[in-house]
Each structure stands twice: as C-alpha cells, then as structure tokens.
PDB file of C-alpha atoms in Angstrom:
ATOM      1  CA  MET V 932     -78.900  52.503 -49.709  1.00 59.00           C
ATOM      2  CA  GLN V 933     -75.465  50.871 -49.110  1.00 76.00           C
ATOM      3  CA  HIS V 934     -73.035  50.805 -52.034  1.00 85.00           C
ATOM      4  CA  ASP V 935     -70.013  48.532 -51.421  1.00 84.00           C
ATOM      5  CA  GLU V 936     -67.815  49.896 -54.220  1.00 89.00           C
ATOM      6  CA  VAL V 937     -68.135  53.507 -53.063  1.00 90.00           C
ATOM      7  CA  ILE V 938     -67.299  52.543 -49.495  1.00 90.00           C
ATOM      8  CA  TRP V 939     -64.221  50.660 -50.622  1.00 90.00           C
ATOM      9  CA  GLN V 940     -62.937  53.540 -52.745  1.00 90.00           C
ATOM     10  CA  VAL V 941     -63.246  55.916 -49.804  1.00 90.00           C
ATOM     11  CA  ILE V 942     -61.588  53.513 -47.366  1.00 88.00           C
ATOM     12  CA  ARG V 943     -58.775  52.412 -49.634  1.00 86.00           C
ATOM     13  CA  HIS V 944     -57.701  55.728 -51.114  1.00 85.00           C
ATOM     14  CA  ASN V 945     -58.594  58.277 -48.431  1.00 85.00           C
ATOM     15  CA  HIS V 946     -58.523  57.059 -44.825  1.00 87.00           C
ATOM     16  CA  CYS V 947     -59.320  53.959 -42.728  1.00 89.00           C
ATOM     17  CA  SER V 948     -58.751  53.759 -38.981  1.00 90.00           C
ATOM     18  CA  TYR V 949     -58.320  49.946 -39.091  1.00 92.00           C
ATOM     19  CA  MET V 950     -55.603  49.967 -41.763  1.00 90.00           C
ATOM     20  CA  ALA V 951     -52.012  49.164 -40.749  1.00 90.00           C
ATOM     21  CA  LYS V 952     -49.397  49.820 -43.432  1.00 89.00           C
ATOM     22  CA  ILE V 953     -46.204  47.738 -43.154  1.00 89.00           C
ATOM     23  CA  GLU V 954     -43.337  47.118 -45.586  1.00 88.00           C
ATOM     24  CA  THR V 955     -44.654  43.626 -46.329  1.00 87.00           C
ATOM     25  CA  GLY V 956     -48.200  44.849 -46.996  1.00 88.00           C
ATOM     26  CA  ASN V 957     -51.373  46.410 -45.627  1.00 89.00           C
ATOM     27  CA  PHE V 958     -53.156  44.716 -42.741  1.00 92.00           C
ATOM     28  CA  CYS V 959     -56.522  45.238 -41.075  1.00 92.00           C
ATOM     29  CA  ARG V 960     -57.076  45.524 -37.307  1.00 92.00           C
ATOM     30  CA  ASN V 961     -60.850  45.079 -37.466  1.00 92.00           C
ATOM     31  CA  PRO V 962     -61.873  42.132 -35.189  1.00 92.00           C
ATOM     32  CA  TYR V 963     -64.478  40.947 -37.776  1.00 92.00           C
ATOM     33  CA  ASN V 964     -61.917  40.581 -40.580  1.00 92.00           C
ATOM     34  CA  VAL V 965     -61.738  36.921 -41.616  1.00 92.00           C
ATOM     35  CA  THR V 966     -58.148  36.986 -42.967  1.00 91.00           C
ATOM     36  CA  GLY V 967     -56.535  40.071 -41.345  1.00 90.00           C
ATOM     37  CA  ILE V 968     -55.482  41.473 -44.738  1.00 91.00           C
ATOM     38  CA  CYS V 969     -56.748  44.774 -46.098  1.00 91.00           C
ATOM     39  CA  ASN V 970     -58.249  44.014 -49.519  1.00 90.00           C
ATOM     40  CA  ARG V 971     -61.608  44.279 -51.315  1.00 90.00           C
ATOM     41  CA  SER V 972     -62.834  40.716 -50.657  1.00 89.00           C
ATOM     42  CA  SER V 973     -61.745  40.586 -46.982  1.00 90.00           C
ATOM     43  CA  CYS V 974     -62.958  44.006 -45.827  1.00 91.00           C
ATOM     44  CA  PRO V 975     -65.950  43.678 -43.443  1.00 91.00           C
ATOM     45  CA  LEU V 976     -67.007  47.315 -44.064  1.00 91.00           C
ATOM     46  CA  ALA V 977     -67.041  47.219 -47.881  1.00 90.00           C
ATOM     47  CA  ASN V 978     -68.959  43.893 -48.117  1.00 89.00           C
ATOM     48  CA  SER V 979     -72.703  43.905 -47.284  1.00 90.00           C
ATOM     49  CA  ARG V 980     -72.704  40.078 -47.154  1.00 91.00           C
ATOM     50  CA  TYR V 981     -69.967  38.856 -44.864  1.00 93.00           C
ATOM     51  CA  ALA V 982     -69.149  35.980 -42.443  1.00 94.00           C
ATOM     52  CA  THR V 983     -66.385  35.307 -39.903  1.00 94.00           C
ATOM     53  CA  ILE V 984     -65.590  33.288 -36.749  1.00 94.00           C
ATOM     54  CA  ARG V 985     -64.805  34.787 -33.336  1.00 93.00           C
ATOM     55  CA  GLU V 986     -63.937  33.369 -29.913  1.00 92.00           C
ATOM     56  CA  ASP V 987     -65.601  34.332 -26.657  1.00 90.00           C
ATOM     57  CA  LYS V 988     -64.383  32.653 -23.395  1.00 88.00           C
ATOM     58  CA  GLY V 989     -63.146  29.546 -25.191  1.00 86.00           C
ATOM     59  CA  VAL V 990     -66.284  29.122 -27.342  1.00 92.00           C
ATOM     60  CA  PHE V 991     -66.347  29.653 -31.106  1.00 94.00           C
ATOM     61  CA  TYR V 992     -69.199  31.607 -32.750  1.00 94.00           C
ATOM     62  CA  LEU V 993     -70.128  32.020 -36.428  1.00 93.00           C
ATOM     63  CA  TYR V 994     -70.947  35.661 -37.239  1.00 93.00           C
ATOM     64  CA  MET V 995     -72.962  36.434 -40.421  1.00 93.00           C
ATOM     65  CA  LYS V 996     -73.992  39.793 -41.885  1.00 92.00           C
ATOM     66  CA  THR V 997     -76.657  40.334 -44.579  1.00 89.00           C
ATOM     67  CA  ILE V 998     -77.779  43.401 -46.498  1.00 87.00           C
ATOM     68  CA  GLU V 999     -81.381  42.970 -45.256  1.00 88.00           C
ATOM     69  CA  ARG V1000     -80.318  44.054 -41.737  1.00 88.00           C
ATOM     70  CA  SER V1001     -78.126  46.973 -42.794  1.00 85.00           C
ATOM     71  CA  HIS V1002     -80.750  49.488 -41.608  1.00 87.00           C
ATOM     72  CA  MET V1003     -80.603  48.007 -38.053  1.00 88.00           C
ATOM     73  CA  PRO V1004     -77.077  48.382 -36.665  1.00 87.00           C
ATOM     74  CA  ASP V1005     -77.921  46.664 -33.358  1.00 88.00           C
ATOM     75  CA  LYS V1006     -79.059  43.543 -35.237  1.00 88.00           C
ATOM     76  CA  LEU V1007     -76.588  43.695 -38.091  1.00 90.00           C
ATOM     77  CA  TRP V1008     -74.609  40.569 -37.091  1.00 91.00           C
ATOM     78  CA  GLU V1009     -76.195  37.181 -36.551  1.00 92.00           C
ATOM     79  CA  ARG V1010     -74.305  34.953 -34.088  1.00 92.00           C
ATOM     80  CA  LEU V1011     -74.389  31.139 -34.111  1.00 92.00           C
ATOM     81  CA  LYS V1012     -72.636  28.966 -31.514  1.00 93.00           C
ATOM     82  CA  LEU V1013     -70.346  26.228 -32.856  1.00 93.00           C
ATOM     83  CA  PRO V1014     -69.743  22.920 -31.029  1.00 92.00           C
ATOM     84  CA  LYS V1015     -66.281  21.826 -29.814  1.00 91.00           C
ATOM     85  CA  ASN V1016     -66.244  18.959 -32.291  1.00 92.00           C
ATOM     86  CA  TYR V1017     -64.449  20.141 -35.409  1.00 92.00           C
ATOM     87  CA  GLU V1018     -66.465  18.017 -37.886  1.00 93.00           C
ATOM     88  CA  LYS V1019     -69.811  19.122 -36.484  1.00 93.00           C
ATOM     89  CA  ALA V1020     -68.716  22.731 -36.654  1.00 93.00           C
ATOM     90  CA  LEU V1021     -67.853  22.328 -40.339  1.00 93.00           C
ATOM     91  CA  GLU V1022     -71.291  20.831 -41.018  1.00 93.00           C
ATOM     92  CA  ILE V1023     -72.994  23.825 -39.396  1.00 93.00           C
ATOM     93  CA  ILE V1024     -70.914  26.211 -41.555  1.00 93.00           C
ATOM     94  CA  ASN V1025     -71.843  24.312 -44.694  1.00 92.00           C
ATOM     95  CA  ASN V1026     -75.556  24.297 -43.863  1.00 92.00           C
ATOM     96  CA  ASN V1027     -75.742  28.004 -42.993  1.00 92.00           C
ATOM     97  CA  MET V1028     -73.507  29.208 -45.875  1.00 90.00           C
ATOM     98  CA  MET V1029     -74.803  26.942 -48.618  1.00 90.00           C
ATOM     99  CA  TYR V1030     -75.427  29.737 -51.173  1.00 90.00           C
ATOM    100  CA  TRP V1031     -72.648  32.115 -50.141  1.00 91.00           C
ATOM    101  CA  PRO V1032     -69.546  32.888 -52.220  1.00 91.00           C
ATOM    102  CA  LYS V1033     -67.108  30.005 -52.236  1.00 92.00           C
ATOM    103  CA  TYR V1034     -64.164  32.272 -51.400  1.00 92.00           C
ATOM    104  CA  LEU V1035     -65.855  33.466 -48.206  1.00 92.00           C
ATOM    105  CA  VAL V1036     -66.880  29.926 -47.193  1.00 93.00           C
ATOM    106  CA  HIS V1037     -63.335  28.683 -47.732  1.00 94.00           C
ATOM    107  CA  LYS V1038     -61.796  31.511 -45.666  1.00 93.00           C
ATOM    108  CA  THR V1039     -64.289  30.910 -42.873  1.00 94.00           C
ATOM    109  CA  LYS V1040     -63.442  27.193 -42.682  1.00 94.00           C
ATOM    110  CA  GLN V1041     -59.728  28.016 -42.815  1.00 94.00           C
ATOM    111  CA  ARG V1042     -60.135  30.409 -39.880  1.00 94.00           C
ATOM    112  CA  LEU V1043     -61.957  27.685 -37.933  1.00 94.00           C
ATOM    113  CA  THR V1044     -59.108  25.189 -38.446  1.00 94.00           C
ATOM    114  CA  LYS V1045     -56.462  27.703 -37.343  1.00 94.00           C
ATOM    115  CA  MET V1046     -58.400  28.608 -34.226  1.00 93.00           C
ATOM    116  CA  THR V1047     -58.992  24.951 -33.275  1.00 94.00           C
ATOM    117  CA  GLN V1048     -55.253  24.251 -33.635  1.00 94.00           C
ATOM    118  CA  MET V1049     -54.504  27.258 -31.475  1.00 93.00           C
ATOM    119  CA  ARG V1050     -56.895  26.017 -28.781  1.00 92.00           C
ATOM    120  CA  ILE V1051     -55.241  22.550 -28.753  1.00 93.00           C
ATOM    121  CA  ARG V1052     -51.784  24.107 -28.308  1.00 93.00           C
ATOM    122  CA  MET V1053     -53.053  26.284 -25.481  1.00 91.00           C
ATOM    123  CA  ARG V1054     -54.389  23.258 -23.612  1.00 91.00           C
ATOM    124  CA  LYS V1055     -51.090  21.384 -23.998  1.00 91.00           C
ATOM    125  CA  LEU V1056     -49.089  24.342 -22.725  1.00 89.00           C
ATOM    126  CA  ALA V1057     -51.426  24.743 -19.769  1.00 88.00           C
ATOM    127  CA  LEU V1058     -50.828  21.120 -18.738  1.00 89.00           C
ATOM    128  CA  LYS V1059     -47.038  21.466 -18.904  1.00 86.00           C
ATOM    129  CA  THR V1060     -45.144  22.830 -15.920  1.00 81.00           C
ATOM    130  CA  ARG V1061     -43.052  25.698 -17.137  1.00 80.00           C
ATOM    131  CA  GLU V1062     -40.526  27.685 -15.157  1.00 84.00           C
ATOM    132  CA  THR V1063     -41.241  31.369 -14.876  1.00 83.00           C
ATOM    133  CA  VAL V1064     -38.309  33.719 -14.373  1.00 85.00           C
ATOM    134  CA  MET V1065     -39.147  36.581 -12.061  1.00 84.00           C
ATOM    135  CA  THR V1066     -36.926  39.553 -11.328  1.00 85.00           C
ATOM    136  CA  MET V1067     -36.501  40.653  -7.720  1.00 82.00           C
ATOM    137  CA  PRO V1068     -35.002  44.087  -7.055  1.00 89.00           C
ATOM    138  CA  ARG V1069     -32.092  44.105  -4.641  1.00 91.00           C
ATOM    139  CA  LYS V1070     -33.476  46.928  -2.530  1.00 92.00           C
ATOM    140  CA  VAL V1071     -36.788  45.142  -2.090  1.00 90.00           C
ATOM    141  CA  GLY V1072     -34.995  41.953  -0.991  1.00 89.00           C
ATOM    142  CA  LYS V1073     -32.925  43.796   1.626  1.00 92.00           C
ATOM    143  CA  ARG V1074     -35.996  45.597   2.930  1.00 93.00           C
ATOM    144  CA  GLU V1075     -37.959  42.374   3.271  1.00 91.00           C
ATOM    145  CA  LYS V1076     -35.033  40.707   5.060  1.00 91.00           C
ATOM    146  CA  ARG V1077     -34.797  43.544   7.584  1.00 92.00           C
ATOM    147  CA  ARG V1078     -38.521  43.375   8.203  1.00 92.00           C
ATOM    148  CA  GLU V1079     -38.357  39.620   8.838  1.00 89.00           C
ATOM    149  CA  GLU V1080     -35.524  40.049  11.357  1.00 88.00           C
ATOM    150  CA  LYS V1081     -37.416  42.783  13.196  1.00 88.00           C
ATOM    151  CA  SER V1082     -40.600  40.736  13.261  1.00 84.00           C
ATOM    152  CA  LEU V1083     -38.737  37.711  14.671  1.00 79.00           C
ATOM    153  CA  GLN V1084     -37.195  39.837  17.397  1.00 80.00           C
ATOM    154  CA  ALA V1085     -40.566  41.316  18.268  1.00 79.00           C
ATOM    155  CA  ALA V1086     -42.322  37.966  18.292  1.00 76.00           C
ATOM    156  CA  GLN V1087     -39.739  36.197  20.533  1.00 77.00           C
ATOM    157  CA  LEU V1088     -40.680  32.853  19.097  1.00 74.00           C
ATOM    158  CA  GLU V1089     -38.050  30.835  20.959  1.00 76.00           C
ATOM    159  CA  LYS V1090     -39.148  32.084  24.375  1.00 79.00           C
ATOM    160  CA  ASN V1091     -42.815  31.594  23.585  1.00 80.00           C
ATOM    161  CA  ILE V1092     -42.175  28.064  22.290  1.00 81.00           C
ATOM    162  CA  GLU V1093     -40.128  27.229  25.379  1.00 80.00           C
ATOM    163  CA  LYS V1094     -42.886  28.479  27.679  1.00 83.00           C
ATOM    164  CA  GLU V1095     -45.511  26.512  25.783  1.00 85.00           C
ATOM    165  CA  LEU V1096     -43.446  23.300  25.949  1.00 81.00           C
ATOM    166  CA  MET V1097     -42.786  23.747  29.650  1.00 80.00           C
ATOM    167  CA  GLU V1098     -46.498  24.257  30.328  1.00 85.00           C
ATOM    168  CA  ARG V1099     -47.298  21.082  28.406  1.00 82.00           C
ATOM    169  CA  LEU V1100     -44.635  19.114  30.275  1.00 77.00           C
ATOM    170  CA  LYS V1101     -45.962  20.358  33.611  1.00 79.00           C
ATOM    171  CA  ALA V1102     -49.483  19.425  32.629  1.00 81.00           C
ATOM    172  CA  GLY V1103     -48.289  15.891  31.757  1.00 75.00           C
ATOM    173  CA  LEU V1104     -49.440  16.109  28.181  1.00 74.00           C
ATOM    174  CA  TYR V1105     -46.472  14.165  26.798  1.00 71.00           C
ATOM    175  CA  GLY V1106     -46.142  11.662  29.630  1.00 67.00           C
ATOM    176  CA  ASP V1107     -43.022   9.491  29.352  1.00 62.00           C
ATOM    177  CA  ILE V1108     -42.621   9.874  25.595  1.00 57.00           C
ATOM    178  CA  TYR V1109     -39.695  12.309  25.737  1.00 57.00           C
ATOM    179  CA  ASN V1110     -36.523  11.764  27.800  1.00 61.00           C
ATOM    180  CA  TYR V1111     -35.754  15.180  29.232  1.00 59.00           C
ATOM    181  CA  HIS V1112     -33.242  16.029  31.930  1.00 65.00           C
ATOM    182  CA  GLU V1113     -34.990  15.853  35.290  1.00 71.00           C
ATOM    183  CA  LYS V1114     -32.455  18.035  37.063  1.00 73.00           C
ATOM    184  CA  ALA V1115     -32.852  20.865  34.538  1.00 70.00           C
ATOM    185  CA  PHE V1116     -36.621  20.508  34.737  1.00 70.00           C
ATOM    186  CA  ASN V1117     -36.554  20.715  38.532  1.00 78.00           C
ATOM    187  CA  ASN V1118     -34.256  23.732  38.415  1.00 78.00           C
ATOM    188  CA  ILE V1119     -36.680  25.564  36.128  1.00 75.00           C
ATOM    189  CA  ILE V1120     -39.577  24.781  38.446  1.00 78.00           C
ATOM    190  CA  GLU V1121     -37.569  25.998  41.446  1.00 81.00           C
ATOM    191  CA  THR V1122     -36.651  29.225  39.672  1.00 80.00           C
ATOM    192  CA  GLU V1123     -40.276  29.906  38.841  1.00 79.00           C
ATOM    193  CA  GLU V1124     -41.318  29.271  42.435  1.00 81.00           C
ATOM    194  CA  ALA V1125     -38.511  31.490  43.702  1.00 81.00           C
ATOM    195  CA  LEU V1126     -39.504  34.289  41.350  1.00 79.00           C
ATOM    196  CA  LYS V1127     -43.040  34.120  42.684  1.00 75.00           C
ATOM    197  CA  LYS V1128     -41.826  34.317  46.304  1.00 75.00           C
ATOM    198  CA  GLY V1129     -39.211  36.975  45.551  1.00 69.00           C
ATOM    199  CA  LYS V1130     -36.183  34.753  46.176  1.00 53.00           C
ATOM    200  CA  LYS V1131     -33.136  33.944  44.105  1.00 50.00           C
ATOM    201  CA  VAL V1132     -32.185  30.371  43.324  1.00 45.00           C
ATOM    202  CA  VAL V1133     -28.510  29.517  42.928  1.00 49.00           C
ATOM    203  CA  ASP V1134     -27.335  27.067  40.293  1.00 52.00           C
ATOM    204  CA  ASP V1135     -25.641  23.795  41.079  1.00 53.00           C
ATOM    205  CA  LYS V1136     -22.255  25.173  40.105  1.00 53.00           C
ATOM    206  CA  ASP V1137     -22.525  27.998  42.609  1.00 55.00           C
ATOM    207  CA  ASP V1138     -23.555  25.515  45.296  1.00 56.00           C
ATOM    208  CA  ASP V1139     -20.492  23.395  44.613  1.00 56.00           C
ATOM    209  CA  ASP V1140     -18.239  26.445  44.874  1.00 56.00           C
ATOM    210  CA  ASP V1141     -19.838  27.434  48.182  1.00 55.00           C
ATOM    211  CA  GLU V1142     -19.368  23.932  49.561  1.00 54.00           C
ATOM    212  CA  GLY V1143     -15.691  24.019  48.550  1.00 53.00           C
ATOM    213  CA  GLU V1144     -15.253  27.363  50.289  1.00 50.00           C
ATOM    214  CA  GLU V1145     -16.938  26.043  53.437  1.00 50.00           C
ATOM    215  CA  LYS V1146     -14.656  23.045  53.453  1.00 48.00           C
ATOM    216  CA  GLU V1147     -11.616  25.282  53.137  1.00 48.00           C
ATOM    217  CA  ALA V1148     -12.867  27.485  55.964  1.00 45.00           C
ATOM    218  CA  GLU V1149     -13.276  24.471  58.278  1.00 49.00           C
ATOM    219  CA  VAL V1150      -9.554  23.533  58.045  1.00 50.00           C
ATOM    220  CA  GLU V1151      -7.720  24.579  61.269  1.00 52.00           C
ATOM    221  CA  TYR V1152      -4.187  24.081  62.487  1.00 49.00           C
ATOM    222  CA  VAL V1153      -4.080  23.077  66.221  1.00 49.00           C
ATOM    223  CA  TYR V1154      -0.964  22.989  68.421  1.00 47.00           C
ATOM    224  CA  LEU V1155      -0.706  19.824  70.505  1.00 47.00           C
ATOM    225  CA  GLU V1156       0.990  19.634  73.922  1.00 51.00           C
ATOM    226  CA  GLY V1157       2.947  16.476  73.182  1.00 49.00           C
ATOM    227  CA  ASP V1158       4.898  18.176  70.405  1.00 49.00           C
ATOM    228  CA  GLU V1159       6.875  20.292  72.885  1.00 50.00           C
ATOM    229  CA  PHE V1160       8.081  17.234  74.756  1.00 46.00           C
ATOM    230  CA  GLU V1161       9.115  15.568  71.550  1.00 51.00           C
ATOM    231  CA  MET V1162      11.073  18.683  70.580  1.00 52.00           C
ATOM    232  CA  GLU V1163      12.792  18.662  73.975  1.00 54.00           C
ATOM    233  CA  ASP V1164      13.743  14.996  73.530  1.00 55.00           C
ATOM    234  CA  ASP V1165      15.255  15.799  70.182  1.00 53.00           C
ATOM    235  CA  MET V1166      17.250  18.621  71.737  1.00 53.00           C
ATOM    236  CA  GLU V1167      18.542  16.263  74.427  1.00 53.00           C
ATOM    237  CA  ASP V1168      19.687  13.781  71.802  1.00 53.00           C
ATOM    238  CA  PHE V1169      21.794  16.475  70.184  1.00 50.00           C
ATOM    239  CA  GLY V1170      23.200  17.619  73.561  1.00 53.00           C
ATOM    240  CA  LEU V1171      21.591  21.015  73.506  1.00 49.00           C
ATOM    241  CA  ASP V1172      19.404  20.733  76.636  1.00 48.00           C
ATOM    242  CA  GLY V1173      21.658  22.486  79.266  1.00 45.00           C
ATOM    243  CA  SER V1174      25.197  21.165  79.116  1.00 45.00           C
ATOM    244  CA  PHE V1175      26.542  24.480  77.862  1.00 42.00           C
ATOM    245  CA  GLU V1176      27.459  26.930  80.599  1.00 44.00           C
ATOM    246  CA  ASP V1177      28.107  30.388  79.245  1.00 46.00           C
ATOM    247  CA  ASP V1178      26.835  33.895  79.546  1.00 47.00           C
ATOM    248  CA  ASP V1179      23.647  33.127  77.585  1.00 46.00           C
ATOM    249  CA  THR V1180      22.429  30.415  79.996  1.00 47.00           C
ATOM    250  CA  GLY V1181      20.256  32.973  81.739  1.00 49.00           C
ATOM    251  CA  ASN V1182      18.441  33.692  78.534  1.00 49.00           C
ATOM    252  CA  ASP V1183      17.776  29.972  77.943  1.00 51.00           C
ATOM    253  CA  ASP V1184      16.401  29.599  81.443  1.00 52.00           C
ATOM    254  CA  ASN V1185      14.120  32.536  80.884  1.00 53.00           C
ATOM    255  CA  ASP V1186      12.854  30.933  77.658  1.00 55.00           C
ATOM    256  CA  ASP V1187      12.198  27.645  79.445  1.00 57.00           C
ATOM    257  CA  ASP V1188      10.350  29.481  82.220  1.00 58.00           C
ATOM    258  CA  GLU V1189       8.206  31.262  79.669  1.00 58.00           C
ATOM    259  CA  ASP V1190       7.394  27.947  77.926  1.00 59.00           C
ATOM    260  CA  THR V1191       6.406  26.288  81.199  1.00 59.00           C
ATOM    261  CA  SER V1192       4.280  29.242  82.244  1.00 57.00           C
ATOM    262  CA  ASP V1193       2.625  29.263  78.852  1.00 58.00           C
ATOM    263  CA  ARG V1194       1.951  25.546  79.137  1.00 62.00           C
ATOM    264  CA  LYS V1195       0.237  26.004  82.502  1.00 57.00           C
ATOM    265  CA  ARG V1196      -1.861  28.848  81.208  1.00 57.00           C
ATOM    266  CA  SER V1197      -2.906  26.883  78.112  1.00 52.00           C
ATOM    267  CA  ARG V1198      -4.269  24.091  80.282  1.00 57.00           C
ATOM    268  CA  LYS V1199      -6.449  26.499  82.252  1.00 53.00           C
ATOM    269  CA  GLU V1200      -7.667  28.602  79.333  1.00 51.00           C
ATOM    270  CA  SER V1201     -10.454  27.553  76.961  1.00 56.00           C
ATOM    271  CA  GLY V1202      -9.845  25.952  73.573  1.00 59.00           C
ATOM    272  CA  VAL V1203     -10.425  29.154  71.599  1.00 57.00           C
ATOM    273  CA  VAL V1204      -8.023  31.194  73.734  1.00 59.00           C
ATOM    274  CA  VAL V1205      -5.438  28.446  73.441  1.00 59.00           C
ATOM    275  CA  GLU V1206      -5.517  28.583  69.695  1.00 66.00           C
ATOM    276  CA  LYS V1207      -5.038  32.361  69.683  1.00 67.00           C
ATOM    277  CA  ARG V1208      -2.230  32.102  72.189  1.00 69.00           C
ATOM    278  CA  GLU V1209      -0.468  29.404  70.238  1.00 70.00           C
ATOM    279  CA  LYS V1210      -0.631  31.466  67.050  1.00 70.00           C
ATOM    280  CA  LYS V1211       1.043  34.356  68.865  1.00 69.00           C
ATOM    281  CA  ASP V1212       3.709  32.016  70.255  1.00 68.00           C
ATOM    282  CA  THR V1213       4.466  30.602  66.830  1.00 66.00           C
ATOM    283  CA  HIS V1214       4.914  34.119  65.449  1.00 61.00           C
ATOM    284  CA  ALA V1215       7.173  35.043  68.369  1.00 60.00           C
ATOM    285  CA  LYS V1216       9.310  31.938  67.895  1.00 59.00           C
ATOM    286  CA  LEU V1217       9.698  32.638  64.221  1.00 56.00           C
ATOM    287  CA  LYS V1218      10.861  36.170  64.993  1.00 53.00           C
ATOM    288  CA  ARG V1219      13.582  34.944  67.306  1.00 55.00           C
ATOM    289  CA  LYS V1220      17.050  34.720  65.868  1.00 51.00           C
ATOM    290  CA  THR V1221      18.686  31.361  65.452  1.00 53.00           C
ATOM    291  CA  ARG V1222      21.606  30.692  67.827  1.00 59.00           C
ATOM    292  CA  VAL V1223      24.906  29.177  66.695  1.00 57.00           C
ATOM    293  CA  HIS V1224      26.936  26.924  69.062  1.00 59.00           C
ATOM    294  CA  VAL V1225      30.707  27.246  68.615  1.00 61.00           C
ATOM    295  CA  GLU V1226      33.401  24.906  70.086  1.00 67.00           C
ATOM    296  CA  VAL V1227      37.028  26.040  70.350  1.00 63.00           C
ATOM    297  CA  GLU V1228      39.956  23.679  71.229  1.00 68.00           C
ATOM    298  CA  ASN V1229      43.339  25.040  72.468  1.00 68.00           C
ATOM    299  CA  ASP V1230      46.801  23.534  72.066  1.00 66.00           C
ATOM    300  CA  ALA V1231      46.570  22.232  75.619  1.00 64.00           C
ATOM    301  CA  GLY V1232      43.490  20.239  74.693  1.00 66.00           C
ATOM    302  CA  GLU V1233      40.933  22.434  76.486  1.00 69.00           C
ATOM    303  CA  ARG V1234      37.569  22.930  74.843  1.00 69.00           C
ATOM    304  CA  ARG V1235      35.355  25.939  75.190  1.00 69.00           C
ATOM    305  CA  THR V1236      31.761  26.291  73.948  1.00 68.00           C
ATOM    306  CA  GLY V1237      29.759  29.399  73.257  1.00 64.00           C
ATOM    307  CA  VAL V1238      26.454  30.494  71.836  1.00 58.00           C
ATOM    308  CA  HIS V1239      26.168  33.438  69.430  1.00 57.00           C
TER     309      HIS V1239
END
C-alpha cells in the first residue's frame, strides 16, 4: 500500500534524483510537476492523487493520477486532450476535477494559462522575419573560394556559352532579333571551315599588311631615254659641252662614247636587262669624282681654262 508521507520524508531528507538545489530555492526537474517547485503539495511522487498539463506536438493534454491505479504502472496516468479554445479547455478541467483539492485545480488552470500565452508568443515570433547571425570561419571561406575558381576553370563556361550561342545563330534560332557584326560572324565561320580542311585563315589586319607590302614591292624606278638629252641640253646652256680644250678632253670623249654605246645597247636589249644595266650605270656615275672647271686670266688679258 502507498503511503504519501513516508515517500515524502525519504525524498526530502535523503535523496531525490529530480531535485535541483539553488541559492534561491529547491526546484524539481520532473516533467509531471505542475509548478516546478520541490515541496510537499507539488511533488508528483509523494501525492497519490495528482493532475498536471503537458504539451505534445503543439497539443495540450490533461494528465490525472488516482490511487486506484497505483498497482498498474502502465495505466497510472489518464490522459485527456484539451481543445485549442482556452475557455473550452477550462470547462473540461472544471468538469473532470470537480471534487479535487482546490489548490491542485488552481495550479492546473494557472499552468494552462501560462502555456497558452507561450504558444501565442511562439506563433508571433514565427511570423516575424528575424535576422540570424551565422559565423563563417576564415579558412572555410578561403577553401570554398579556391574550389569555385578551380571549378570555373574546369567548366570553361565562357567557351561553352560562346559555342552554344554560335550554334543557335547558325541554326537561325534568333533570326533578326539581335544585331551582331556580320564580318566577325563570317570570320568565325571561315575559321571553322579552315580548321576542318586543315588550312589557316588570316585576319583582316594581316591581309591589309600584305596588300601594303605588295604595293611597296610593285614600285619601280625606270630610267627614260629622254632624260639624257635633257641633261645634255642643260650642259650646253652652261657652256660645258665641248668648248674646253685641255688634256682631259680625251677622257670626256671616252665618256661620251661609252654613253652612246650604252644607249645603242639599251635599245636592243629587253626591258629587264635595260633596268639592270641602268642601275649599274647609275652606281658607276655616282662613284665618279666631280670635276672642277678653273679659269685663269693673265695680265695680258689671256684666259686659260682647265678641268681638275
């Protein structure tokens, strides 16, 4: 037979695993305790007739214990579900605990009010958007950043996107929606065709440079026959054609003979040979030394000319 006073004396003065002693007082950690305080009237172990309220997945239940079921531990507590409406829940407590001690009924109703207020606050906080501060270790951040860079390099997203866009443009998926550069598009198509055939395609800039080089290579300097006669006329105007009679006249005659012979040969030879011959003549003329004509007048009035 259960004796509540004996159980309380043993629990209070010897040992209780649910007791928590603090400077402010002694508290009870038993989940069936209606107040959470360790005393004779609130102890669920030392009272054979006891009632409390517990929550299970957001639903409140009224737990009641009677001395008639003390010999059946598996059926010791009777559970009764309470509705969400606070007034209806109070009515159920009053009906089921009509002849119970008033102190226990009051504490049970007080526990119900506190738990309903707690549930209302929880719903309000759940609806509010609250900022959560999360700590991120520096080493983890650096490691993740390195992994992202490596993955981007391995994926080659830009090249894959460019290939996909070019395939869509070739297929005519976009039509005339986008204004893209036709020349660049044609160059890309030509490069792809050249890669398939094993050829190399040169860019427009290289083509322009080659054209400029070809134009420079086409420029040629040609010696005309009429220029010699014009030079001779100029020499005659200055009086340098043959009026000087000195020791060097033989050399001038030889030069004139060479020029005339060269002129005859140039008429007979082909155009290519003429150009080569003229280049050699121009080099030979440049190598020749320039002659200086000197005039000397005596006291008698005689003039003498000479070439040095």
